mmCIF file with all atom_site columns, C-alpha atoms and ligand atoms in Angstrom:
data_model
loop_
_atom_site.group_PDB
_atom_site.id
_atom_site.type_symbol
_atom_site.label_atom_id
_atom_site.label_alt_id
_atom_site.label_comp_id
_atom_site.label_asym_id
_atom_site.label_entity_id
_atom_site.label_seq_id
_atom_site.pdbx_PDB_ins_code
_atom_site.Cartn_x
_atom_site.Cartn_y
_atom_site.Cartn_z
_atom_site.occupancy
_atom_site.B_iso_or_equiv
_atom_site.pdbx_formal_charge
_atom_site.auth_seq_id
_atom_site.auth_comp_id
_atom_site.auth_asym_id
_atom_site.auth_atom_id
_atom_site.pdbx_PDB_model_num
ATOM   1   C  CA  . UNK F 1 1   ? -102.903 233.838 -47.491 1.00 0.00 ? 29  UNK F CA  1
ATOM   2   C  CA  . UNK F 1 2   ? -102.538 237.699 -47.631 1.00 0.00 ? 30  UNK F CA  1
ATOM   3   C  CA  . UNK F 1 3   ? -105.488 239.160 -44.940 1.00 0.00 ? 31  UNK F CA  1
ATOM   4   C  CA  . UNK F 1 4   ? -107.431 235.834 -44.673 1.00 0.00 ? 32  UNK F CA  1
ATOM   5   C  CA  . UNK F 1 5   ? -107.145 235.072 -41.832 1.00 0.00 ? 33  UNK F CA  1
ATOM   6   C  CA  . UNK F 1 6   ? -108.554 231.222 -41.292 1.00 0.00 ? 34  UNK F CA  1
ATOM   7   C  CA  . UNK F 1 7   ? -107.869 229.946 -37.503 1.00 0.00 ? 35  UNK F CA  1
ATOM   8   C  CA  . UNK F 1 8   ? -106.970 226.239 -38.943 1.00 0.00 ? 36  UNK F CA  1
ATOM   9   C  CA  . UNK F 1 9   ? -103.918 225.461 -40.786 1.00 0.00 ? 37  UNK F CA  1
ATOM   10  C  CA  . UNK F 1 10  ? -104.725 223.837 -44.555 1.00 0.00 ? 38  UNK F CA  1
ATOM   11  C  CA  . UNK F 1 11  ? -102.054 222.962 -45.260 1.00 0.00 ? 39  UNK F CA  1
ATOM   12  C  CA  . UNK F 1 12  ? -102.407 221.792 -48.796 1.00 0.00 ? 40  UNK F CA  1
ATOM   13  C  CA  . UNK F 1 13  ? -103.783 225.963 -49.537 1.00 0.00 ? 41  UNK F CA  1
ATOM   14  C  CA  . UNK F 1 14  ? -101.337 226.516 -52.851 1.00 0.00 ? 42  UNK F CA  1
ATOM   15  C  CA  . UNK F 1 15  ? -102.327 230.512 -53.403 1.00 0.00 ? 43  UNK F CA  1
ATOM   16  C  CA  . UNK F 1 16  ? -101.910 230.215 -57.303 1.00 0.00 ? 44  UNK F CA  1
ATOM   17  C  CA  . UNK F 1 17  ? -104.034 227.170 -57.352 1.00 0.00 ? 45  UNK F CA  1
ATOM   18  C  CA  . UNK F 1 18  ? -106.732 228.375 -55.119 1.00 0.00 ? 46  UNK F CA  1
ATOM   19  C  CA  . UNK F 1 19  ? -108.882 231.064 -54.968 1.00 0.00 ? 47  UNK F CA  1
ATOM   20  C  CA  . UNK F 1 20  ? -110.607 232.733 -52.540 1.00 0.00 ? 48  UNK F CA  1
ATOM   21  C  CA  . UNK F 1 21  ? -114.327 232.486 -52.982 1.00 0.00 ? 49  UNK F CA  1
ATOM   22  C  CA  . UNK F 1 22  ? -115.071 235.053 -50.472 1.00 0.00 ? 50  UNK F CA  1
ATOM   23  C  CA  . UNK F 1 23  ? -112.835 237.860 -49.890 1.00 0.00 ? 51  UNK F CA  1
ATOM   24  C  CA  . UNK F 1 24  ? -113.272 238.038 -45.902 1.00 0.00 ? 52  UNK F CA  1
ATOM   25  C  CA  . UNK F 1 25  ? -115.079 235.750 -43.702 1.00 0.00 ? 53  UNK F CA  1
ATOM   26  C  CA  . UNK F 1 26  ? -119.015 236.032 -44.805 1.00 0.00 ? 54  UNK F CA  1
ATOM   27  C  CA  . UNK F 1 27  ? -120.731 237.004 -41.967 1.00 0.00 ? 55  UNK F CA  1
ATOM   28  C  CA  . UNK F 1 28  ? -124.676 236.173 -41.647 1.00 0.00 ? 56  UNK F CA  1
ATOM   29  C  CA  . UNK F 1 29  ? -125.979 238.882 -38.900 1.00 0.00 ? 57  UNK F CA  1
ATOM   30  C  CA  . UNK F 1 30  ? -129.611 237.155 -37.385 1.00 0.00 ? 58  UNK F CA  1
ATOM   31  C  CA  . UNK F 1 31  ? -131.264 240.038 -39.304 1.00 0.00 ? 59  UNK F CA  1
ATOM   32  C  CA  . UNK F 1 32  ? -130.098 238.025 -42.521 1.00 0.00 ? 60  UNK F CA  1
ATOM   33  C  CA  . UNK F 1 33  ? -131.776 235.403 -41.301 1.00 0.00 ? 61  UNK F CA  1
ATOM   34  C  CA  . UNK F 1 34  ? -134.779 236.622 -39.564 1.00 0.00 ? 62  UNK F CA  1
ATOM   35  C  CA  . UNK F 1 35  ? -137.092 234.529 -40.770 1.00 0.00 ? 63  UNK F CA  1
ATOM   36  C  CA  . UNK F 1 36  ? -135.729 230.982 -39.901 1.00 0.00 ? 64  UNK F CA  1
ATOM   37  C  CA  . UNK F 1 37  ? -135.894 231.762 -36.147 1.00 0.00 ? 65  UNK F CA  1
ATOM   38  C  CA  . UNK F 1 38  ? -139.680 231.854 -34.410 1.00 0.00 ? 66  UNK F CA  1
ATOM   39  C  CA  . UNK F 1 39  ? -138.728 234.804 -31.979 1.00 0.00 ? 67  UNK F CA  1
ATOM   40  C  CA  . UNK F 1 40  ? -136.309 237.036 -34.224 1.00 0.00 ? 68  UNK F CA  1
ATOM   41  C  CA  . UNK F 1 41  ? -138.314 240.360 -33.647 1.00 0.00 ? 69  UNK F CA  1
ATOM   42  C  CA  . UNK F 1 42  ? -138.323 240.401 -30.414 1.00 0.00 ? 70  UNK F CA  1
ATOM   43  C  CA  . UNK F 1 43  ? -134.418 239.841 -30.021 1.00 0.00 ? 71  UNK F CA  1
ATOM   44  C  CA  . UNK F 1 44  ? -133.802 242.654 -33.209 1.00 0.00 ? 72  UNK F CA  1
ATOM   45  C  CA  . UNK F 1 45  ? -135.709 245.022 -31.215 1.00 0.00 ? 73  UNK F CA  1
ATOM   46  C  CA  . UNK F 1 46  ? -132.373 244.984 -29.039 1.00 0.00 ? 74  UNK F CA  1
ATOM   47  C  CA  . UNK F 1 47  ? -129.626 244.028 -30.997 1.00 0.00 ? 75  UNK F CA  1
ATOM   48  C  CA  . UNK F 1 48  ? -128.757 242.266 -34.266 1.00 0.00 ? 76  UNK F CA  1
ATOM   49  C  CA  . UNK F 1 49  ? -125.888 239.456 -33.124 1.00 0.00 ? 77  UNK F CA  1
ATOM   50  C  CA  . UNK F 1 50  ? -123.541 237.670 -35.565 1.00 0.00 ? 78  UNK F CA  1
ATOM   51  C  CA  . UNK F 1 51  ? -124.759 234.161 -35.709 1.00 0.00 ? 79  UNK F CA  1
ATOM   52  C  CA  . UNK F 1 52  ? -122.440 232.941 -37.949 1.00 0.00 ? 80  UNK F CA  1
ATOM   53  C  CA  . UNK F 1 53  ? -119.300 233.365 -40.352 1.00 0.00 ? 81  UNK F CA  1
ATOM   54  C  CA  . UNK F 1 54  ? -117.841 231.164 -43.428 1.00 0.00 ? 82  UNK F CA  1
ATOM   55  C  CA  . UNK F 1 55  ? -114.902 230.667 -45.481 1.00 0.00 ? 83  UNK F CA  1
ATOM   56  C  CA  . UNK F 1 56  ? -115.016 229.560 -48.832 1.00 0.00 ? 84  UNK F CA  1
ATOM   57  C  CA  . UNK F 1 57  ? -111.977 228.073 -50.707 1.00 0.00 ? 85  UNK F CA  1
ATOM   58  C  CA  . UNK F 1 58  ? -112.324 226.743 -54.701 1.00 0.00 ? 86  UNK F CA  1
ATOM   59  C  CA  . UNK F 1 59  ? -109.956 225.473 -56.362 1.00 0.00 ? 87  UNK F CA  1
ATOM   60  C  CA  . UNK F 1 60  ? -108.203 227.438 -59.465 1.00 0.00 ? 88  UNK F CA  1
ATOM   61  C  CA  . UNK F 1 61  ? -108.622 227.014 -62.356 1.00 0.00 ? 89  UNK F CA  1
ATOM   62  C  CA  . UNK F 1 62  ? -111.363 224.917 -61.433 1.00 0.00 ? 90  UNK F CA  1
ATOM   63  C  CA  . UNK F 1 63  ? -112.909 221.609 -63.770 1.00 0.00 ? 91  UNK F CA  1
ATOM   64  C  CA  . UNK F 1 64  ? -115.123 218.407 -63.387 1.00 0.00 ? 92  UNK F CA  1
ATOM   65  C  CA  . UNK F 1 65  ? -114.274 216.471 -60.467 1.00 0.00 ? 93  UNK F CA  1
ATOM   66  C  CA  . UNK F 1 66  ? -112.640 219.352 -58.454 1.00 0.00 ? 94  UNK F CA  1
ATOM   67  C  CA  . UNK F 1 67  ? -113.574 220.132 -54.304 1.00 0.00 ? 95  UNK F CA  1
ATOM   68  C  CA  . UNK F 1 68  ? -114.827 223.135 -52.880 1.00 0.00 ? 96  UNK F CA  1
ATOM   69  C  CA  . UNK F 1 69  ? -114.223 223.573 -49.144 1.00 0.00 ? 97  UNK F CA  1
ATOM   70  C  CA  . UNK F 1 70  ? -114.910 226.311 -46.894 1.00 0.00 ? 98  UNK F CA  1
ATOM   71  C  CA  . UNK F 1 71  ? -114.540 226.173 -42.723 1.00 0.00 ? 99  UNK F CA  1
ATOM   72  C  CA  . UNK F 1 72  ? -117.818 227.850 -40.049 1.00 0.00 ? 100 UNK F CA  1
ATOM   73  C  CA  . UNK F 1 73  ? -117.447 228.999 -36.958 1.00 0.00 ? 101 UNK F CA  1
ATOM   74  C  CA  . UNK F 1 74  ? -121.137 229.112 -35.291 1.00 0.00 ? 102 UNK F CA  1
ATOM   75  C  CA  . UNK F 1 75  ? -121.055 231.072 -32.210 1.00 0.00 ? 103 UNK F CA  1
ATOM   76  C  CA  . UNK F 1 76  ? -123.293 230.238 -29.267 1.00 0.00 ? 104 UNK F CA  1
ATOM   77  C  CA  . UNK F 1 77  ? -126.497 231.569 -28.373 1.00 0.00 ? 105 UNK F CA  1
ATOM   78  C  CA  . UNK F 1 78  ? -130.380 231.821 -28.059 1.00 0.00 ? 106 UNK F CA  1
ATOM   79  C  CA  . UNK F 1 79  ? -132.981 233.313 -30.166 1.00 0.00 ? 107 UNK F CA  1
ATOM   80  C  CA  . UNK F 1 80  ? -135.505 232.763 -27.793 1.00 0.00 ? 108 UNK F CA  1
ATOM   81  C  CA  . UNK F 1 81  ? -135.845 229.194 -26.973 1.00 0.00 ? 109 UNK F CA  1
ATOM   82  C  CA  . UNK F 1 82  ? -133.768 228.005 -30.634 1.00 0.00 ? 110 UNK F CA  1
ATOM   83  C  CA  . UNK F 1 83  ? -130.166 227.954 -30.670 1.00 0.00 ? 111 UNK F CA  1
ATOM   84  C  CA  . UNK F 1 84  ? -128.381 229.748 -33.156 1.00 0.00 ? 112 UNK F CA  1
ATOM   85  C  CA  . UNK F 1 85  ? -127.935 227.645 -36.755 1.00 0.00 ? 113 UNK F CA  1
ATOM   86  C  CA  . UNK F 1 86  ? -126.987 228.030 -40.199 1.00 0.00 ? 114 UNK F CA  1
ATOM   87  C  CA  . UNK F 1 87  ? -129.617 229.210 -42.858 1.00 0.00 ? 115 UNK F CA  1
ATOM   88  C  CA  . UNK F 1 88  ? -129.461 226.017 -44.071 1.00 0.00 ? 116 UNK F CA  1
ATOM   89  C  CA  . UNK F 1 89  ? -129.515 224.696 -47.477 1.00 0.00 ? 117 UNK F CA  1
ATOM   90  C  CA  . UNK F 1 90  ? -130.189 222.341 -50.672 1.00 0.00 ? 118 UNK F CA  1
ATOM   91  C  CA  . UNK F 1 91  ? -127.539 221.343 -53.333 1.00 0.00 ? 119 UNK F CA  1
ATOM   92  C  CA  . UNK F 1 92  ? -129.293 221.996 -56.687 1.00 0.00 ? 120 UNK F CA  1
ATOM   93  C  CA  . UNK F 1 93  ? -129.615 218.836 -58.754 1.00 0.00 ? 121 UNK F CA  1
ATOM   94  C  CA  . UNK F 1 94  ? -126.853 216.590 -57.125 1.00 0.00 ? 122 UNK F CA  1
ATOM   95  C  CA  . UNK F 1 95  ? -124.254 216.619 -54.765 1.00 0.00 ? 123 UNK F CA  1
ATOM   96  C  CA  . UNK F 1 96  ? -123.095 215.826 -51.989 1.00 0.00 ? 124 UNK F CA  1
ATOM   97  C  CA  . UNK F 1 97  ? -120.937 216.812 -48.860 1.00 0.00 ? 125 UNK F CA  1
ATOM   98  C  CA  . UNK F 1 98  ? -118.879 215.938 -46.094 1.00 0.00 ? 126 UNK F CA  1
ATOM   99  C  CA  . UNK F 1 99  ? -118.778 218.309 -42.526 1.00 0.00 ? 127 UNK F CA  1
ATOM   100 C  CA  . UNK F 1 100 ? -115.973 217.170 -39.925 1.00 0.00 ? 128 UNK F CA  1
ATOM   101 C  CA  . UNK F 1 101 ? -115.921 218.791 -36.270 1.00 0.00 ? 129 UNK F CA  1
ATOM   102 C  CA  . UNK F 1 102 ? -113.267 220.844 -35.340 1.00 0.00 ? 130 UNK F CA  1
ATOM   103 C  CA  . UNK F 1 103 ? -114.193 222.323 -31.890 1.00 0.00 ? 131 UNK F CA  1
ATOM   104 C  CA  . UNK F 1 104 ? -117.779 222.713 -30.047 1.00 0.00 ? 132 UNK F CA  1
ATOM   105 C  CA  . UNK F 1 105 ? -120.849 220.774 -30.059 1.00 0.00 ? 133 UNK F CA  1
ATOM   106 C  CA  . UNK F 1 106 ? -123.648 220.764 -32.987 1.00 0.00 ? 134 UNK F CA  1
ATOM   107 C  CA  . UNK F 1 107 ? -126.213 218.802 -34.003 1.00 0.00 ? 135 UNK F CA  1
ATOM   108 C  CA  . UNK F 1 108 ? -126.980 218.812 -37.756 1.00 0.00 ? 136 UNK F CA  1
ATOM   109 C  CA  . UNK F 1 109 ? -130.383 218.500 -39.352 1.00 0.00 ? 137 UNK F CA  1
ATOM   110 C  CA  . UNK F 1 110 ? -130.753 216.656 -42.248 1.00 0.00 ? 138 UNK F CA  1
ATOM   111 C  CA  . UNK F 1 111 ? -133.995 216.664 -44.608 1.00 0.00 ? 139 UNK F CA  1
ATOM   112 C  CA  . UNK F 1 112 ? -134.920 215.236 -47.650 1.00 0.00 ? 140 UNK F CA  1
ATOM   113 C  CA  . UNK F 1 113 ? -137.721 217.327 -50.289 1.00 0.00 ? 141 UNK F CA  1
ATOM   114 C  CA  . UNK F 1 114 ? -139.883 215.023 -48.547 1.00 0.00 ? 142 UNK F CA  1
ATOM   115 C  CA  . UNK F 1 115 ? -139.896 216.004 -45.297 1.00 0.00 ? 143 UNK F CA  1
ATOM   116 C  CA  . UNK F 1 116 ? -138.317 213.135 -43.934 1.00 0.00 ? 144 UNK F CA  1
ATOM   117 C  CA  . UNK F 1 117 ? -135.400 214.224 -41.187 1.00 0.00 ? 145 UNK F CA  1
ATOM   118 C  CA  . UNK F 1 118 ? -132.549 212.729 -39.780 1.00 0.00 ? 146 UNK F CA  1
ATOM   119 C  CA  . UNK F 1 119 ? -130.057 214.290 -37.293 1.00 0.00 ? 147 UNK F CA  1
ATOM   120 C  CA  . UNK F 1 120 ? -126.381 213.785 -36.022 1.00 0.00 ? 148 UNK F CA  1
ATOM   121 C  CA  . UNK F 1 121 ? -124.440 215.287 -33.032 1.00 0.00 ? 149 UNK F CA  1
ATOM   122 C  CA  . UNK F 1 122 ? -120.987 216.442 -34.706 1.00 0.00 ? 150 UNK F CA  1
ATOM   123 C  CA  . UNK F 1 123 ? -118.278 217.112 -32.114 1.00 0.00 ? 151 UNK F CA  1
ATOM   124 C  CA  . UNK F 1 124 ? -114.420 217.471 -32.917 1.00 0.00 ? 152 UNK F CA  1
ATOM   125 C  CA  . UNK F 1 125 ? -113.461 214.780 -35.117 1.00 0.00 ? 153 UNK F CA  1
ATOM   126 C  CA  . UNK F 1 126 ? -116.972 213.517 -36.126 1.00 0.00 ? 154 UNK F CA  1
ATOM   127 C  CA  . UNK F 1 127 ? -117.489 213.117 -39.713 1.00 0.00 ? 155 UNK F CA  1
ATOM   128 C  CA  . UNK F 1 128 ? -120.553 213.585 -41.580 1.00 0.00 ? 156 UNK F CA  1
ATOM   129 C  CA  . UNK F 1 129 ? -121.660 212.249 -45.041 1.00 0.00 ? 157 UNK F CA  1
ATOM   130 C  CA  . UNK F 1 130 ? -124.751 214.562 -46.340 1.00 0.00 ? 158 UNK F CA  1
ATOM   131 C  CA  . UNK F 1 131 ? -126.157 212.252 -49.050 1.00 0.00 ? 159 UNK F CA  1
ATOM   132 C  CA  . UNK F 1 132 ? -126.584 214.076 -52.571 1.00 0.00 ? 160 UNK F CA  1
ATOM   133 C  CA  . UNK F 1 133 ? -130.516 215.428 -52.148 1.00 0.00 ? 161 UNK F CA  1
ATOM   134 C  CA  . UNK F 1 134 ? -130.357 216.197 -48.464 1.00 0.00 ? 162 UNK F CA  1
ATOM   135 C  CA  . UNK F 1 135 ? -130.639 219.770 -47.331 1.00 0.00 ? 163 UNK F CA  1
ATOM   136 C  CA  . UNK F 1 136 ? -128.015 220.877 -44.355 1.00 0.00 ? 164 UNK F CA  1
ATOM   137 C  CA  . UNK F 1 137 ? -128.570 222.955 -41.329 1.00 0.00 ? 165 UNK F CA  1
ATOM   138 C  CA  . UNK F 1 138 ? -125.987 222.793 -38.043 1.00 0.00 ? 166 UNK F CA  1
ATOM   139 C  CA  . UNK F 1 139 ? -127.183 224.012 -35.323 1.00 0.00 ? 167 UNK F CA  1
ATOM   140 C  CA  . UNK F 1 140 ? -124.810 224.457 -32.245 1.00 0.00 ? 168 UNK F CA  1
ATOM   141 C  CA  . UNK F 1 141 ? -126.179 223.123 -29.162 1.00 0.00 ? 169 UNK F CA  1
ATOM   142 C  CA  . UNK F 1 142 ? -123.323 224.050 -27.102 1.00 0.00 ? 170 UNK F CA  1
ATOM   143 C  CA  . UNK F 1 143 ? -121.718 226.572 -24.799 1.00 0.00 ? 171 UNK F CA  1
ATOM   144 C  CA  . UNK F 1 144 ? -118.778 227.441 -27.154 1.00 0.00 ? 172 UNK F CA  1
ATOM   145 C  CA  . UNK F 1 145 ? -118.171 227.891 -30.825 1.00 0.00 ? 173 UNK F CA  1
ATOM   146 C  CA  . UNK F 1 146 ? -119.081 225.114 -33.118 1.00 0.00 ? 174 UNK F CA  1
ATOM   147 C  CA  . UNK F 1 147 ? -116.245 225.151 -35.592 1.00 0.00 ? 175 UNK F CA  1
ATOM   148 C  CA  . UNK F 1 148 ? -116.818 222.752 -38.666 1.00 0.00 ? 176 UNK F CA  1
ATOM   149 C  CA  . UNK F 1 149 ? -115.022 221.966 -42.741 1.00 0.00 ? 177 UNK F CA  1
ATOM   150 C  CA  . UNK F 1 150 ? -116.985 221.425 -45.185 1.00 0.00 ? 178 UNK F CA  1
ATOM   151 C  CA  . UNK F 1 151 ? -116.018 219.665 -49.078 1.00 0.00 ? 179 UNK F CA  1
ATOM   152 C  CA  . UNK F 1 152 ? -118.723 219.635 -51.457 1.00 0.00 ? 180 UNK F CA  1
ATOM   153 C  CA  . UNK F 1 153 ? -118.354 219.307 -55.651 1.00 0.00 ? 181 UNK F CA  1
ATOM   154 C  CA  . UNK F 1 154 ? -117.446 222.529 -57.062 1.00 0.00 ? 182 UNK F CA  1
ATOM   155 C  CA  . UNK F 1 155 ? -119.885 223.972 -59.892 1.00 0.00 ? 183 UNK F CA  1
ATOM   156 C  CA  . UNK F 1 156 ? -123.113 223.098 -57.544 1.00 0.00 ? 184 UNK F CA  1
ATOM   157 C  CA  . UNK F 1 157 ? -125.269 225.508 -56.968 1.00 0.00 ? 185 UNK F CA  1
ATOM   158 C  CA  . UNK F 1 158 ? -127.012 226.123 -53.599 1.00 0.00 ? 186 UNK F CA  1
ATOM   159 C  CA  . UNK F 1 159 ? -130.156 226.551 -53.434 1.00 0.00 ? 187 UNK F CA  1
ATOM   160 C  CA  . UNK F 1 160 ? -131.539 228.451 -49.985 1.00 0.00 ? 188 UNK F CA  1
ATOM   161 C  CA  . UNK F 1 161 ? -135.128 230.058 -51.139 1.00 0.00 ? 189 UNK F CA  1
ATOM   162 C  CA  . UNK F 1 162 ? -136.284 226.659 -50.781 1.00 0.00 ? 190 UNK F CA  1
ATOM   163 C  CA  . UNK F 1 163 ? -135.639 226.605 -47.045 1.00 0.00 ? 191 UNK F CA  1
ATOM   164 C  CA  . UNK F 1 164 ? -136.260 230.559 -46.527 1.00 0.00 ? 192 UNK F CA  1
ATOM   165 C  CA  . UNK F 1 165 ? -139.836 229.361 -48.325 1.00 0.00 ? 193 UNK F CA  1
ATOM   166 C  CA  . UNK F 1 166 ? -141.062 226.507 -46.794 1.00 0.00 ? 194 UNK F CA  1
ATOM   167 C  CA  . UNK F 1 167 ? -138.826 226.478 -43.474 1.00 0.00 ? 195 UNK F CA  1
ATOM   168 C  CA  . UNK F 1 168 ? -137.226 223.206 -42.252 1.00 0.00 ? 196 UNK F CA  1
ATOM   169 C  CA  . UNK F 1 169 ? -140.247 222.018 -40.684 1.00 0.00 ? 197 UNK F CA  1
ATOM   170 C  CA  . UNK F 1 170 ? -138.310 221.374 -37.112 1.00 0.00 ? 198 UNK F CA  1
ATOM   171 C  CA  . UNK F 1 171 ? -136.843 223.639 -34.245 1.00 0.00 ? 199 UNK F CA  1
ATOM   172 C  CA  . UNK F 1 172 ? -134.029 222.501 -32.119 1.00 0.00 ? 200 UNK F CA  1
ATOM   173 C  CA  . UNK F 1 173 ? -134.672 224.590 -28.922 1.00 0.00 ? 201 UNK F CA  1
ATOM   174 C  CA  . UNK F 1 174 ? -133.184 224.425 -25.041 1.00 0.00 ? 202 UNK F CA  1
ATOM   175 C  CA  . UNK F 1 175 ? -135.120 222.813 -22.722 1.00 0.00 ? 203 UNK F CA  1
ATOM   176 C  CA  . UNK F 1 176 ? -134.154 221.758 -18.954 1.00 0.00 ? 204 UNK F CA  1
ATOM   177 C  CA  . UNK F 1 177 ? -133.895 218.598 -20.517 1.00 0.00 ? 205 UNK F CA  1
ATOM   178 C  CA  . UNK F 1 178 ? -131.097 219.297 -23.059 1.00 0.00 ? 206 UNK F CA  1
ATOM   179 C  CA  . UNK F 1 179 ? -131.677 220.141 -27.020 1.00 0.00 ? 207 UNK F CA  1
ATOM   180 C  CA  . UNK F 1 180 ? -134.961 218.736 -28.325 1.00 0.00 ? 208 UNK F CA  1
ATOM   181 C  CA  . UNK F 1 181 ? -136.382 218.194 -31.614 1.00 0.00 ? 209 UNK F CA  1
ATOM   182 C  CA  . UNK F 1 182 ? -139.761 219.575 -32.571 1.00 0.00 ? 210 UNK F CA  1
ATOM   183 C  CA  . UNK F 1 183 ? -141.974 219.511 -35.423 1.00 0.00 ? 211 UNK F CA  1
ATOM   184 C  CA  . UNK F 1 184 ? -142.744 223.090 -36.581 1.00 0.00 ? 212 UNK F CA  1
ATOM   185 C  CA  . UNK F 1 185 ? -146.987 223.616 -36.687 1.00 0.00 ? 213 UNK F CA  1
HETATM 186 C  C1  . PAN L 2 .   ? -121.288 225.026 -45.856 1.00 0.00 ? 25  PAN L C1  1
HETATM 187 C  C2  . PAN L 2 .   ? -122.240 226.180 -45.513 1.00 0.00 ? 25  PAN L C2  1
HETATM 188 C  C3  . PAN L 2 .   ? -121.811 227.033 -44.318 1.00 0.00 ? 25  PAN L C3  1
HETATM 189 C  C4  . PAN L 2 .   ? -122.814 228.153 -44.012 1.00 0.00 ? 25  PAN L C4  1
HETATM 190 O  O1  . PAN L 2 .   ? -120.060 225.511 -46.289 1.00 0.00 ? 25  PAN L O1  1
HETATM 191 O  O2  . PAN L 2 .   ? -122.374 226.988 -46.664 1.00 0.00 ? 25  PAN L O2  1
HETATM 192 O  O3  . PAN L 2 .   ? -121.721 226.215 -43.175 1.00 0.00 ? 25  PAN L O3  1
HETATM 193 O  O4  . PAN L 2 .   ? -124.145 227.694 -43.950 1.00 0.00 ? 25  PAN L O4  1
HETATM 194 P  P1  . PAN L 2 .   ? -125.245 228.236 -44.984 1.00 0.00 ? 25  PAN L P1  1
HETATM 195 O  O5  . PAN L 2 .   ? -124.635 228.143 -46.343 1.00 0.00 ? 25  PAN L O5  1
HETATM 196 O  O6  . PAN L 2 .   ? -126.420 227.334 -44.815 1.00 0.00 ? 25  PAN L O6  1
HETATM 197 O  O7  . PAN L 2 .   ? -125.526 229.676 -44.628 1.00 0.00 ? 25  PAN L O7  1
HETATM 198 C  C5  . PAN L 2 .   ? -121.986 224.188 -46.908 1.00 0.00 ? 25  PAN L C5  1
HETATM 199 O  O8  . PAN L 2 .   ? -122.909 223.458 -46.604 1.00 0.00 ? 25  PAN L O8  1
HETATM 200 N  N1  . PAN L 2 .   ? -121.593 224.323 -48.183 1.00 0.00 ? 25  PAN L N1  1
HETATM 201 O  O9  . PAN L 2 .   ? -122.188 223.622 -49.158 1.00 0.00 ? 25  PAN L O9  1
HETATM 202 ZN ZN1 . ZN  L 3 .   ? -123.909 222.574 -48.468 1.00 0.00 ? 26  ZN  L ZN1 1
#
């Protein structure tokens, strides 16, 4: 796998057959992502922490049919009150995906075009069906790194300037109580 180096063994990774979508991990810095967070200014005033970083594996030569999988590790912390997440995205016209837990805690937001918003806690060995139409954000709502794989349909395309736009119309932030769920105003 030459200088990628992915902490998880895949085991069926044939280097002629597969190509590397990205080169190195892709890191996404919170100033990337300023604007999904409530509080980011006042943390970038200080410092600009990696939030996140992603692998992403196609297959080679790709065609119809084919799987695209990648693997996240999404380190632990605050931005504010919110816990550190994933931009988020939609899948441009269809498609759908699958997340499985590796290691960590995270809950993962779900949300249709209309609003509506459904979330599951993904530990190691949880799987996750995201329906075709549902937009994706993990957030990790633990003390550790949240590693998670992803498989979605290759040729999609993903669409984040609707989320960057209009937001995901909920925070997950850390209360005394534990992570809770509430509606942005
Ligand atoms: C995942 C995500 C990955 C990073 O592979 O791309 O977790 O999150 P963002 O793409 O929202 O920055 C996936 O959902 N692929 O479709
Ligand atoms: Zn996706």
């Amino acid at each position: 796998m030459k200088n990628l180096k992915v902490p998880l063994a895949i085991e069926n990774y044939i280097d002629n057959l597969h190509k590397r979508v990205t080169e190195a991990p892709l890191g996404r810095y919170l100033k990337d992502m300023a604007g999904a967070y409530q509080d980011a200014e006042s943390v970038l005033v200080e410092d600009n922490p990696l939030v996140y970083r992603f692998w992403t594996f196609e297959p080679f030569p790709g065609g119809e049919g084919e799987l695209a999988f990648g693997m996240t590790d999404l380190y632990p912390g605050l931005v504010g009150q919110e816990y550190f997440m994933t931009a988020g995205h939609f899948h441009r016209g269809s498609g759908g995906e699958i997340y499985v837990g590796v290691a960590g805690e995270g809950l993962l937001l779900l949300l249709t075009r209309d609003g509506e918003l459904e979330t599951r806690t993904v530990v190691k060995d949880t799987l996750v069906y995201i329906p075709s139409g549902w937009a994706h954000r993990m957030v990790n709502i633990g003390d550790e790194t949240l590693r998670f794989t992803a498989f979605w349909p290759t040729g999609i395309e993903h669409d984040y300037a609707s989320i960057r736009r209009d937001g995901f119309g909920y925070r997950v932030l850390k209360t005394e109580d534990g992570p809770k769920v509430v509606k942005c105003k």
